[in-house]
Amino acid sequence: MNHMRDIKIECPKGHGKMVIRQTTEKINFRGVSIKFPVEQYLCRVCGTKAGTAEQTDTIQKAIADAYRKSVGLLTSKEIVEGRRKMNITQATLAERMNVGIASIKRWERSSIQSKSMDHALRIALEGQSIGDSCTGNRTFSIPRIKLVIKEFESILGKHILKKNDKMLFAAKYLWYADMVAHRETGESMTGATYAALPYGPQLNNYKDLIEDIMKADQSEAEALSPEEKRIITRIALRFPEERMAYASAHKEKIWKKQSNGAIIPYTNSSELTGL
Ligand SMILES: [Zn+2]
């Protein structure tokens, strides 16, 4: 913030030059009480305070970082430093995480990443490709999700994708299909990322995806291989009732050991016990 010292601001009420004052502000942000440093111009005569646009930016960043620190998310500085330590560009980090470069730029400024994206950031900054860990070595495909669900439905003889059930059961079948496929073929079936939620493994961002999955055309997806079909059949026969897939998923230690909202990495697929 040294550049500020070069800027001279006059009090709008005509009291001459304002001085820079550093204070610590305390606010409640997203339910968390946070403190952050603020630099503002102050008129010593009348007490008028002023900030430049750049200062406003700095304050936003300070709030976001104080919040991230207090809830255990990587701060913008930690993301930048982690990237420098790995000697990778924003584009490379974005590629490793399967996100757009705009997301990286935002997080390195003052946007707060979700808990699952924070987990993905940490993995990528440790040098692992997120493709291995979060997508199971396959490009994410919504039509493929639909195709896998349709295959389950044809074997089970019922609908598991329902409009208002938050994919409560469909996600469990999908998760098993992706995890078992990763364990046995080295590749997931759909490239989906799963988060550990209180009601079991769930498709990450399912709220944003569910509409698209409902509307997706499975004929646009790469056809299932015989091995993939065998895996889906095995899972469907093992869990003929949706409740059984749900209950089994809740016994999996690879779900249990993750904190709420964290990604369940595919690299744990060898520890599955239900199948
Ligand atoms: Zn003044």
XYZ file of N, CA and C and ligand atoms in Angstrom:
826
model
N 0.823 -1.196 0.000
C 0.000 0.000 0.000
C 0.864 1.255 0.000
N 2.152 1.099 -0.265
C 3.063 2.241 -0.210
C 2.738 3.328 -1.208
N 2.135 2.921 -2.341
C 1.797 3.899 -3.370
C 0.871 4.990 -2.835
N 0.105 4.644 -1.803
C -0.821 5.611 -1.231
C -0.126 6.849 -0.700
N 1.077 6.619 -0.200
C 1.801 7.741 0.426
C 2.091 8.861 -0.587
N 2.067 8.488 -1.860
C 2.360 9.487 -2.882
C 1.129 10.302 -3.276
N -0.053 9.806 -2.864
C -1.274 10.502 -3.247
C -1.608 11.559 -2.197
N -1.856 12.760 -2.671
C -2.243 13.817 -1.743
C -3.727 14.095 -1.923
N -4.451 13.994 -0.852
C -5.880 14.265 -0.929
C -6.209 15.442 -0.006
N -6.991 16.353 -0.567
C -7.387 17.547 0.203
C -8.750 17.297 0.832
N -8.937 17.826 2.024
C -10.258 17.712 2.654
C -11.289 18.446 1.798
N -12.415 17.792 1.484
C -13.436 18.448 0.645
C -14.016 19.710 1.292
N -13.814 19.841 2.601
C -14.358 21.031 3.280
C -13.311 22.137 3.427
N -12.191 21.937 2.715
C -11.202 23.017 2.655
C -10.252 23.125 3.832
N -9.979 22.000 4.527
C -9.035 22.060 5.648
C -7.627 21.642 5.270
N -7.364 21.561 3.991
C -6.005 21.201 3.553
C -5.806 19.702 3.452
N -4.544 19.293 3.462
C -4.193 17.897 3.224
C -4.739 16.972 4.304
N -5.221 15.815 3.836
C -5.686 14.798 4.769
C -4.510 13.869 5.095
N -4.577 13.219 6.234
C -3.500 12.290 6.613
C -3.990 10.847 6.466
N -3.020 9.934 6.312
C -3.384 8.525 6.221
C -3.466 7.941 7.628
N -4.550 7.287 7.875
C -4.723 6.694 9.194
C -4.918 5.186 9.044
N -4.219 4.418 9.858
C -4.383 2.959 9.827
C -5.185 2.527 11.038
N -6.237 1.791 10.769
C -7.042 1.293 11.882
C -7.349 -0.182 11.665
N -7.850 -0.799 12.703
C -8.345 -2.159 12.565
C -9.851 -2.106 12.682
N -10.531 -2.567 11.639
C -11.989 -2.577 11.664
C -12.469 -3.961 12.053
N -13.612 -3.997 12.711
C -14.183 -5.286 13.100
C -15.582 -5.371 12.497
N -15.847 -6.429 11.771
C -17.202 -6.595 11.241
C -17.630 -8.059 11.357
N -18.921 -8.268 11.144
C -19.447 -9.611 11.099
C -19.683 -9.946 9.633
N -18.960 -10.954 9.146
C -19.058 -11.305 7.737
C -19.425 -12.782 7.615
N -20.543 -13.062 6.943
C -21.042 -14.442 6.805
C -21.079 -15.162 8.152
N -21.475 -14.439 9.167
C -21.618 -15.056 10.491
C -20.315 -15.212 11.257
N -19.218 -14.722 10.673
C -17.937 -14.838 11.371
C -17.452 -13.438 11.724
N -17.049 -13.256 12.990
C -16.536 -11.964 13.403
C -15.081 -11.840 12.963
N -14.778 -10.861 12.131
C -13.412 -10.740 11.621
C -12.867 -9.323 11.788
N -11.552 -9.267 11.940
C -10.849 -7.990 12.032
C -9.962 -7.852 10.807
N -9.858 -6.659 10.312
C -8.971 -6.450 9.164
C -8.407 -5.035 9.197
N -7.200 -4.870 8.652
C -6.572 -3.549 8.660
C -7.135 -2.656 7.562
N -7.309 -1.395 7.893
C -7.825 -0.433 6.914
C -6.937 0.801 6.902
N -6.657 1.304 5.707
C -5.969 2.594 5.571
C -6.952 3.585 4.968
N -7.126 4.679 5.626
C -8.041 5.683 5.107
C -7.424 7.069 5.240
N -7.926 8.002 4.402
C -7.510 9.395 4.575
C -8.423 10.041 5.599
N -7.831 10.858 6.442
C -8.606 11.492 7.501
C -8.241 12.979 7.566
N -9.271 13.799 7.699
C -9.003 15.219 7.940
C -8.878 15.422 9.440
N -7.748 15.967 9.837
C -7.496 16.125 11.279
C -8.368 17.215 11.874
N -8.887 18.102 11.012
C -9.697 19.208 11.519
C -11.151 18.780 11.742
N -11.772 18.180 10.672
C -13.205 17.896 10.780
C -13.539 16.411 10.892
N -12.528 15.577 10.748
C -12.774 14.133 10.925
C -13.341 13.439 9.702
N -13.467 14.135 8.574
C -13.951 13.502 7.346
C -12.994 12.390 6.920
N -13.585 11.248 6.537
C -12.769 10.130 6.079
C -12.972 9.945 4.592
N -11.942 9.526 3.901
C -12.068 9.265 2.465
C -11.197 8.085 2.071
N -11.667 7.384 1.079
C -10.879 6.277 0.565
C -10.828 6.356 -0.940
N -9.776 5.838 -1.553
C -9.712 5.787 -3.006
C -10.307 4.468 -3.463
N -10.555 4.344 -4.759
C -11.110 3.093 -5.289
C -10.175 1.939 -4.976
N -8.890 2.225 -5.064
C -7.900 1.190 -4.786
C -7.985 0.720 -3.342
N -8.250 1.689 -2.448
C -8.381 1.333 -1.034
C -9.590 0.441 -0.817
N -10.698 0.764 -1.517
C -11.908 -0.043 -1.400
C -11.610 -1.478 -1.812
N -10.865 -1.627 -2.877
C -10.422 -2.937 -3.353
C -9.627 -3.673 -2.287
N -8.699 -2.929 -1.685
C -7.849 -3.500 -0.649
C -8.676 -3.954 0.544
N -9.689 -3.153 0.883
C -10.543 -3.506 2.018
C -11.313 -4.789 1.719
N -11.863 -4.875 0.494
C -12.592 -6.091 0.097
C -11.709 -7.325 0.220
N -10.478 -7.161 -0.222
C -9.529 -8.259 -0.184
C -9.188 -8.617 1.263
N -9.030 -7.579 2.083
C -8.698 -7.819 3.492
C -9.832 -8.563 4.196
N -11.071 -8.204 3.869
C -12.226 -8.882 4.478
C -12.253 -10.345 4.029
N -12.101 -10.545 2.708
C -12.143 -11.913 2.177
C -11.039 -12.770 2.793
N -9.858 -12.187 2.936
C -8.733 -12.956 3.476
C -8.891 -13.245 4.969
N -9.389 -12.252 5.704
C -9.602 -12.474 7.135
C -10.653 -13.572 7.326
N -11.681 -13.531 6.476
C -12.718 -14.564 6.557
C -12.129 -15.935 6.227
N -11.386 -16.001 5.110
C -10.813 -17.285 4.697
C -9.909 -17.854 5.786
N -9.125 -16.973 6.397
C -8.223 -17.416 7.450
C -9.015 -17.986 8.629
N -10.096 -17.304 8.979
C -10.835 -17.726 10.174
C -11.601 -19.027 9.952
N -11.940 -19.355 8.707
C -12.667 -20.616 8.484
C -11.772 -21.700 7.872
N -10.464 -21.416 7.795
C -9.538 -22.456 7.343
C -9.470 -22.649 5.842
N -9.790 -21.611 5.063
C -9.620 -21.677 3.605
C -8.309 -20.985 3.235
N -7.732 -21.383 2.114
C -6.512 -20.728 1.640
C -6.805 -19.258 1.357
N -5.909 -18.365 1.777
C -6.087 -16.947 1.476
C -5.528 -16.661 0.078
N -5.844 -15.477 -0.444
C -5.357 -15.141 -1.789
C -3.830 -15.215 -1.833
N -3.204 -14.740 -0.767
C -1.743 -14.752 -0.697
C -1.213 -16.194 -0.709
N -1.885 -17.053 0.029
C -1.445 -18.451 0.089
C -1.602 -19.148 -1.263
N -2.643 -18.771 -1.993
C -2.836 -19.362 -3.324
C -1.714 -18.898 -4.258
N -1.462 -17.580 -4.245
C -0.401 -17.028 -5.095
C 0.955 -17.641 -4.732
N 1.228 -17.694 -3.419
C 2.525 -18.241 -2.981
C 2.658 -19.718 -3.322
N 1.559 -20.453 -3.143
C 1.566 -21.887 -3.457
C 1.874 -22.108 -4.929
N 1.296 -21.242 -5.746
C 1.494 -21.348 -7.194
C 2.943 -21.005 -7.561
N 3.491 -19.964 -6.912
C 4.883 -19.575 -7.194
C 5.847 -20.671 -6.771
N 5.535 -21.293 -5.635
C 6.385 -22.363 -5.121
C 6.420 -23.532 -6.111
N 5.257 -23.799 -6.729
C 5.169 -24.875 -7.723
C 5.718 -24.406 -9.072
N 5.918 -23.090 -9.172
C 6.374 -22.484 -10.412
C 5.405 -22.748 -11.573
N 4.127 -22.538 -11.307
C 3.127 -22.729 -12.371
C 2.312 -21.460 -12.571
N 1.797 -21.306 -13.781
C 0.992 -20.133 -14.109
C -0.450 -20.355 -13.657
N -1.211 -19.270 -13.690
C -2.641 -19.374 -13.379
C -3.318 -20.340 -14.344
N -2.878 -20.316 -15.609
C -3.479 -21.194 -16.621
C -3.214 -22.662 -16.304
N -1.997 -22.967 -15.851
C -1.665 -24.354 -15.518
C -2.473 -24.832 -14.314
N -2.585 -23.945 -13.324
C -3.357 -24.307 -12.133
C -4.820 -24.568 -12.525
N -5.351 -23.701 -13.392
C -6.737 -23.855 -13.850
C -6.920 -25.204 -14.560
N -5.943 -25.537 -15.375
C -5.988 -26.789 -16.128
C -5.980 -27.990 -15.179
N -5.097 -27.915 -14.179
C -5.010 -29.013 -13.212
C -6.297 -29.201 -12.434
N -7.020 -28.080 -12.266
C -8.237 -28.145 -11.449
C -9.503 -28.304 -12.257
N -9.380 -28.304 -13.583
C -10.585 -28.358 -14.419
C -11.517 -27.179 -14.170
N -10.916 -26.010 -13.963
C -11.747 -24.809 -13.824
C -11.233 -23.774 -14.819
N -11.982 -22.700 -15.008
C -11.538 -21.640 -15.908
C -10.485 -20.776 -15.234
N -9.651 -20.121 -16.043
C -8.598 -19.265 -15.480
C -9.218 -18.094 -14.702
N -10.446 -17.697 -15.102
C -11.120 -16.589 -14.415
C -11.341 -16.917 -12.937
N -11.618 -18.197 -12.641
C -11.817 -18.593 -11.241
C -10.540 -18.396 -10.450
N -9.411 -18.805 -11.027
C -8.116 -18.648 -10.340
C -7.854 -17.171 -10.075
N -8.083 -16.348 -11.110
C -7.851 -14.902 -10.968
C -8.729 -14.328 -9.846
N -9.978 -14.761 -9.801
C -10.891 -14.258 -8.765
C -10.433 -14.664 -7.375
N -10.039 -15.942 -7.228
C -9.617 -16.413 -5.903
C -8.331 -15.729 -5.461
N -7.488 -15.396 -6.420
C -6.239 -14.726 -6.057
C -6.476 -13.246 -5.750
N -7.653 -12.738 -6.105
C -7.995 -11.362 -5.717
C -8.806 -11.428 -4.428
N -10.117 -11.418 -4.536
C -10.866 -11.370 -3.284
C -12.108 -12.249 -3.274
N -12.222 -13.174 -4.232
C -13.364 -14.081 -4.240
C -13.100 -15.240 -3.287
N -14.117 -15.646 -2.581
C -13.941 -16.737 -1.621
C -14.334 -18.063 -2.271
N -13.381 -18.980 -2.305
C -13.643 -20.287 -2.909
C -14.480 -21.160 -1.983
N -15.241 -22.083 -2.576
C -16.019 -23.017 -1.760
C -15.064 -23.990 -1.085
N -15.580 -24.710 -0.100
C -14.751 -25.654 0.630
C -14.219 -26.756 -0.298
N -15.073 -27.216 -1.203
C -14.599 -28.285 -2.087
C -13.568 -27.754 -3.080
N -13.756 -26.505 -3.532
C -12.763 -25.917 -4.431
C -11.461 -25.636 -3.675
N -11.580 -25.334 -2.395
C -10.377 -25.135 -1.583
C -9.580 -26.445 -1.505
N -10.322 -27.520 -1.332
C -9.678 -28.843 -1.282
C -8.981 -29.128 -2.618
N -9.688 -28.817 -3.703
C -9.112 -29.036 -5.034
C -7.866 -28.171 -5.239
N -7.916 -26.938 -4.733
C -6.753 -26.040 -4.826
C -5.555 -26.639 -4.104
N -5.801 -27.143 -2.896
C -4.698 -27.711 -2.106
C -4.063 -28.905 -2.822
N -4.908 -29.741 -3.403
C -4.384 -30.913 -4.122
C -3.550 -30.455 -5.326
N -4.101 -29.511 -6.084
C -3.396 -29.033 -7.277
C -2.085 -28.345 -6.906
N -2.090 -27.635 -5.789
C -0.881 -26.922 -5.378
C 0.161 -27.857 -4.764
N -0.262 -29.079 -4.482
C 0.704 -30.076 -4.033
C 1.304 -30.798 -5.235
N 0.867 -30.412 -6.416
C 1.471 -30.964 -7.623
C 0.728 -32.135 -8.216
N -0.364 -32.545 -7.552
C -1.139 -33.627 -8.148
C -2.087 -33.025 -9.172
N -2.374 -33.770 -10.198
C -3.354 -33.308 -11.150
C -4.719 -33.588 -10.565
N -5.588 -32.583 -10.655
C -6.914 -32.747 -10.109
C -7.672 -33.801 -10.917
N -7.227 -33.995 -12.139
C -7.841 -35.024 -12.977
C -7.746 -36.379 -12.313
N -6.625 -36.659 -11.676
C -6.454 -37.944 -11.010
C -7.382 -38.037 -9.818
N -7.384 -36.966 -9.051
C -7.986 -37.036 -7.742
C -9.477 -36.721 -7.729
N -9.887 -35.766 -8.529
C -11.273 -35.301 -8.436
C -12.160 -35.707 -9.598
N -11.576 -36.054 -10.717
C -12.411 -36.465 -11.844
C -12.116 -37.898 -12.265
N -11.168 -38.523 -11.615
C -10.887 -39.922 -11.924
C -10.390 -40.150 -13.340
N -9.562 -39.224 -13.817
C -8.907 -39.380 -15.133
C -9.862 -39.358 -16.314
N -11.012 -38.752 -16.157
C -11.926 -38.664 -17.292
C -12.500 -37.258 -17.358
N -12.754 -36.779 -18.553
C -13.359 -35.455 -18.699
C -14.819 -35.515 -18.270
N -15.181 -34.569 -17.433
C -16.546 -34.512 -16.900
C -17.566 -34.428 -18.030
N -18.585 -35.271 -17.971
C -19.601 -35.273 -19.020
C -20.993 -35.480 -18.442
N -21.850 -34.494 -18.608
C -23.231 -34.600 -18.119
C -24.024 -35.646 -18.911
N -23.899 -35.683 -20.262
C -24.610 -36.768 -20.982
C -24.199 -38.160 -20.496
N -22.936 -38.277 -20.077
C -22.487 -39.591 -19.578
C -23.130 -39.922 -18.229
N -23.306 -38.907 -17.421
C -24.017 -39.123 -16.151
C -25.409 -39.659 -16.451
N -26.059 -39.018 -17.418
C -27.409 -39.451 -17.799
C -27.378 -40.881 -18.317
N -26.379 -41.185 -19.129
C -26.270 -42.532 -19.707
C -26.101 -43.589 -18.605
N -25.248 -43.301 -17.639
C -25.012 -44.250 -16.541
C -26.293 -44.421 -15.708
N -26.965 -43.322 -15.448
C -28.231 -43.404 -14.691
C -29.260 -44.234 -15.455
N -29.347 -44.001 -16.758
C -30.310 -44.759 -17.590
C -29.996 -46.258 -17.565
N -28.698 -46.581 -17.578
C -28.297 -47.992 -17.530
C -28.739 -48.606 -16.193
N -28.507 -47.891 -15.110
C -28.982 -48.362 -13.796
C -30.495 -48.555 -13.816
N -31.189 -47.569 -14.358
C -32.655 -47.630 -14.352
C -33.170 -48.812 -15.146
N -32.476 -49.142 -16.240
C -32.966 -50.263 -17.050
C -32.755 -51.586 -16.317
N -31.696 -51.696 -15.528
C -31.461 -52.945 -14.779
C -32.363 -53.006 -13.537
N -32.487 -51.877 -12.853
C -33.297 -51.844 -11.629
C -34.793 -51.859 -11.930
N -35.140 -51.475 -13.149
C -36.555 -51.433 -13.532
C -37.334 -50.316 -12.856
N -36.631 -49.255 -12.497
C -37.341 -48.095 -11.917
C -36.512 -46.825 -12.094
N -37.176 -45.713 -11.857
C -36.485 -44.427 -11.980
C -35.700 -44.122 -10.705
N -34.436 -43.770 -10.876
C -33.674 -43.333 -9.696
C -33.371 -41.830 -9.767
N -33.553 -41.244 -10.951
C -33.364 -39.789 -11.096
C -34.723 -39.132 -10.961
N -34.926 -38.500 -9.830
C -36.224 -37.878 -9.570
C -36.050 -36.390 -9.373
N -37.099 -35.689 -9.754
C -36.979 -34.244 -9.827
C -36.642 -33.568 -8.494
N -37.289 -33.963 -7.423
C -37.141 -33.172 -6.194
C -36.434 -33.894 -5.045
N -35.673 -34.924 -5.369
C -35.053 -35.656 -4.250
C -33.576 -35.320 -4.072
N -33.105 -34.237 -4.692
C -31.704 -33.801 -4.555
C -30.722 -34.897 -4.928
N -31.131 -35.804 -5.801
C -30.286 -36.913 -6.260
C -29.841 -37.790 -5.087
N -30.629 -37.799 -4.056
C -30.278 -38.514 -2.831
C -29.832 -39.947 -3.126
N -30.556 -40.634 -4.008
C -30.218 -42.028 -4.297
C -29.408 -42.158 -5.594
N -29.794 -41.392 -6.603
C -29.075 -41.476 -7.885
C -27.583 -41.208 -7.686
N -27.273 -40.249 -6.797
C -25.862 -39.894 -6.583
C -25.081 -41.050 -5.962
N -25.762 -41.881 -5.145
C -25.061 -43.010 -4.518
C -24.705 -44.062 -5.565
N -25.649 -44.351 -6.458
C -25.365 -45.305 -7.538
C -24.248 -44.770 -8.436
N -24.354 -43.487 -8.762
C -23.330 -42.864 -9.623
C -21.955 -42.929 -8.960
N -21.941 -42.621 -7.680
C -20.674 -42.595 -6.943
C -20.028 -43.976 -6.958
N -20.841 -44.995 -6.690
C -20.283 -46.348 -6.725
C -19.782 -46.699 -8.138
N -20.557 -46.322 -9.152
C -20.149 -46.626 -10.530
C -18.811 -45.962 -10.848
N -18.693 -44.687 -10.480
C -17.459 -43.950 -10.770
C -16.277 -44.494 -9.965
N -16.505 -44.759 -8.696
C -15.409 -45.226 -7.832
C -14.947 -46.636 -8.215
N -15.898 -47.526 -8.442
C -15.527 -48.900 -8.799
C -14.829 -48.912 -10.160
N -15.353 -48.113 -11.095
C -14.714 -48.044 -12.418
C -13.286 -47.519 -12.285
N -13.110 -46.505 -11.431
C -11.762 -45.967 -11.240
C -10.828 -47.020 -10.649
N -11.347 -47.758 -9.676
C -10.524 -48.782 -9.023
C -10.152 -49.887 -10.023
N -11.093 -50.244 -10.884
C -10.870 -51.423 -11.730
C -10.390 -51.116 -13.149
N -10.648 -49.902 -13.622
C -10.201 -49.573 -14.982
C -9.221 -48.398 -14.996
N -9.066 -47.752 -13.843
C -8.185 -46.586 -13.777
C -8.849 -45.317 -14.253
N -10.133 -45.403 -14.585
C -10.877 -44.255 -15.108
C -12.285 -44.250 -14.523
N -12.760 -43.070 -14.122
C -14.157 -43.007 -13.690
C -15.056 -43.145 -14.914
N -16.377 -43.210 -14.691
C -17.283 -43.310 -15.844
C -17.746 -41.955 -16.334
N -17.880 -40.993 -15.399
C -18.504 -39.715 -15.777
C -17.601 -38.496 -15.582
N -16.465 -38.680 -14.891
C -15.597 -37.523 -14.614
C -16.147 -36.629 -13.517
N -17.230 -37.077 -12.865
C -17.851 -36.243 -11.829
C -16.985 -36.194 -10.575
N -17.105 -35.081 -9.855
C -16.423 -34.908 -8.574
C -17.478 -35.060 -7.474
N -17.084 -35.736 -6.391
C -18.039 -35.984 -5.308
C -17.585 -35.327 -4.022
N -18.554 -34.786 -3.312
C -18.270 -34.156 -2.025
C -18.865 -35.021 -0.917
N -18.231 -34.995 0.243
C -18.753 -35.716 1.406
C -19.756 -34.817 2.120
N -21.036 -35.150 2.001
C -22.070 -34.366 2.670
C -22.684 -35.207 3.787
N -23.419 -34.566 4.708
C -23.968 -35.321 5.846
C -24.820 -36.516 5.412
N -25.511 -36.392 4.265
C -26.347 -37.503 3.807
C -25.623 -38.358 2.763
N -24.307 -38.397 2.867
C -23.531 -39.323 2.039
C -22.776 -38.650 0.921
N -22.099 -39.463 0.094
C -21.369 -38.895 -1.048
C -22.370 -38.247 -2.002
N -22.048 -37.079 -2.479
C -22.967 -36.360 -3.367
C -22.182 -35.745 -4.522
N -22.832 -35.709 -5.671
C -22.265 -35.052 -6.834
C -21.955 -33.603 -6.445
N -20.698 -33.192 -6.617
C -20.317 -31.838 -6.256
C -21.118 -30.855 -7.110
N -21.635 -29.809 -6.490
C -22.422 -28.820 -7.238
C -23.716 -29.382 -7.800
N -24.285 -30.414 -7.162
C -25.456 -31.063 -7.759
C -26.597 -30.092 -8.005
N -26.698 -29.077 -7.158
C -27.811 -28.126 -7.320
C -27.748 -27.439 -8.679
N -26.505 -27.160 -9.114
C -26.336 -26.509 -10.413
C -26.446 -27.502 -11.561
N -26.254 -28.775 -11.269
C -26.166 -29.765 -12.341
C -27.473 -30.489 -12.612
N -28.328 -30.548 -11.606
C -29.470 -31.453 -11.692
C -30.383 -31.154 -12.884
N -30.624 -29.859 -13.131
C -31.458 -29.476 -14.283
C -30.845 -29.971 -15.583
N -29.530 -29.736 -15.699
C -28.825 -30.123 -16.925
C -28.821 -31.638 -17.106
N -28.727 -32.362 -15.993
C -28.737 -33.822 -16.088
C -30.116 -34.289 -16.556
N -31.157 -33.695 -15.990
C -32.528 -34.042 -16.391
C -32.724 -33.829 -17.896
N -32.158 -32.725 -18.385
C -32.377 -32.350 -19.796
C -31.399 -33.026 -20.752
N -30.304 -33.603 -20.199
C -29.220 -34.096 -21.064
C -29.682 -35.223 -21.987
N -29.018 -35.312 -23.126
C -29.304 -36.364 -24.102
C -28.175 -37.389 -24.020
N -28.497 -38.559 -23.500
C -27.456 -39.577 -23.268
C -26.842 -40.102 -24.558
N -27.550 -39.855 -25.688
C -26.989 -40.354 -26.954
C -25.756 -39.547 -27.375
N -25.558 -38.387 -26.713
C -24.366 -37.586 -27.016
C -23.133 -38.097 -26.281
N -23.348 -39.035 -25.357
C -22.223 -39.531 -24.548
C -21.513 -40.681 -25.244
N -20.253 -40.848 -24.885
C -19.495 -41.999 -25.368
C -20.177 -43.265 -24.828
N -20.363 -44.240 -25.681
C -21.082 -45.458 -25.270
C -20.349 -46.169 -24.134
N -21.096 -46.904 -23.323
C -20.492 -47.645 -22.216
C -19.724 -48.845 -22.760
N -18.552 -49.092 -22.201
C -17.777 -50.267 -22.606
C -18.397 -51.498 -21.937
N -18.110 -52.699 -22.460
C -18.639 -53.908 -21.818
C -18.252 -53.977 -20.340
N -17.023 -53.571 -20.039
C -16.574 -53.596 -18.642
C -17.388 -52.627 -17.774
N -17.650 -51.456 -18.312
C -18.455 -50.482 -17.566
C -19.864 -51.020 -17.337
N -20.409 -51.676 -18.365
C -21.759 -52.252 -18.217
C -21.772 -53.326 -17.142
N -20.691 -54.122 -17.108
C -20.610 -55.173 -16.074
C -20.567 -54.568 -14.677
N -19.805 -53.479 -14.543
C -19.710 -52.817 -13.234
C -21.075 -52.296 -12.795
N -21.775 -51.644 -13.713
C -23.102 -51.104 -13.379
C -24.057 -52.240 -12.994
N -23.999 -53.347 -13.728
C -24.860 -54.494 -13.423
C -24.570 -55.033 -12.021
N -23.276 -55.168 -11.710
C -22.894 -55.666 -10.381
C -23.438 -54.774 -9.263
N -23.302 -53.464 -9.462
C -23.781 -52.517 -8.439
C -25.304 -52.598 -8.308
N -25.981 -52.654 -9.439
C -27.456 -52.710 -9.416
C -27.942 -53.987 -8.742
N -27.266 -55.120 -8.994
C -27.673 -56.380 -8.366
C -27.359 -56.381 -6.874
N -26.304 -55.709 -6.518
C -25.928 -55.615 -5.106
C -26.904 -54.724 -4.335
N -27.382 -53.690 -4.997
C -28.293 -52.746 -4.326
C -29.607 -52.638 -5.101
N -30.435 -53.680 -5.073
C -31.692 -53.619 -5.835
C -32.640 -52.549 -5.290
N -32.487 -52.221 -4.003
C -33.313 -51.152 -3.436
C -32.434 -49.917 -3.229
N -32.991 -48.750 -3.530
C -32.215 -47.510 -3.408
C -31.660 -47.319 -1.998
N -32.482 -47.696 -1.009
C -32.062 -47.559 0.391
C -30.776 -48.337 0.681
N -30.583 -49.438 -0.050
C -29.407 -50.273 0.189
C -28.133 -49.562 -0.282
N -28.220 -48.884 -1.412
C -27.060 -48.117 -1.911
C -26.756 -46.981 -0.946
N -27.817 -46.372 -0.463
C -27.685 -45.259 0.489
C -27.003 -45.735 1.776
N -27.496 -46.854 2.318
C -26.949 -47.377 3.578
C -25.497 -47.815 3.406
N -25.203 -48.469 2.294
C -23.845 -48.945 2.056
C -22.857 -47.778 1.940
N -23.282 -46.740 1.229
C -22.408 -45.569 1.057
C -22.062 -44.944 2.407
N -23.024 -44.996 3.333
C -22.797 -44.425 4.657
C -21.849 -45.250 5.509
N -21.551 -46.460 5.058
C -20.601 -47.284 5.813
C -19.186 -47.145 5.258
N -19.040 -46.473 4.118
C -17.731 -46.366 3.479
C -16.834 -45.405 4.259
N -15.664 -45.904 4.643
C -14.793 -45.025 5.432
C -14.208 -43.891 4.583
N -14.170 -44.069 3.261
C -13.621 -42.981 2.440
C -14.575 -41.775 2.386
N -15.850 -42.027 2.718
C -16.789 -40.898 2.909
C -16.673 -40.380 4.333
N -16.666 -41.318 5.296
C -16.661 -40.940 6.719
C -15.461 -40.086 7.099
N -14.305 -40.407 6.527
C -13.100 -39.712 6.986
C -12.963 -38.294 6.430
N -13.768 -37.942 5.430
C -13.701 -36.581 4.891
C -14.527 -35.635 5.749
N -14.049 -34.407 5.909
C -14.845 -33.435 6.650
C -16.017 -32.994 5.775
N -17.011 -32.427 6.397
C -18.223 -32.024 5.696
C -17.925 -31.061 4.539
N -18.345 -31.443 3.352
C -18.167 -30.587 2.184
C -16.886 -30.838 1.409
N -15.973 -31.640 1.972
C -14.695 -31.882 1.286
C -14.881 -32.892 0.143
N -13.982 -32.825 -0.811
C -14.033 -33.740 -1.947
C -13.575 -35.137 -1.521
N -14.235 -36.149 -2.049
C -13.791 -37.522 -1.825
C -12.897 -37.892 -3.007
N -11.594 -37.994 -2.790
C -10.712 -38.208 -3.938
C -10.824 -39.620 -4.517
N -10.706 -39.689 -5.836
C -10.735 -40.998 -6.504
C -9.558 -41.864 -6.077
N -8.494 -41.187 -5.650
C -7.317 -41.958 -5.239
C -7.614 -42.854 -4.036
N -8.784 -42.655 -3.407
C -9.184 -43.537 -2.301
C -10.034 -44.716 -2.764
N -10.231 -44.845 -4.073
C -11.188 -45.852 -4.562
C -10.809 -47.285 -4.142
N -9.518 -47.516 -3.911
C -9.099 -48.879 -3.523
C -9.573 -49.244 -2.128
N -10.025 -48.244 -1.359
C -10.476 -48.519 0.010
C -11.974 -48.736 0.119
N -12.673 -48.778 -1.025
C -14.118 -49.066 -1.004
C -14.342 -50.442 -0.386
N -15.414 -50.570 0.383
C -15.685 -51.881 0.986
C -17.022 -52.460 0.550
N -17.940 -51.607 0.064
C -19.287 -52.080 -0.275
C -19.340 -52.944 -1.530
N -18.300 -52.880 -2.355
C -18.286 -53.645 -3.607
C -16.882 -54.082 -3.972
Zn -11.783 18.740 6.984
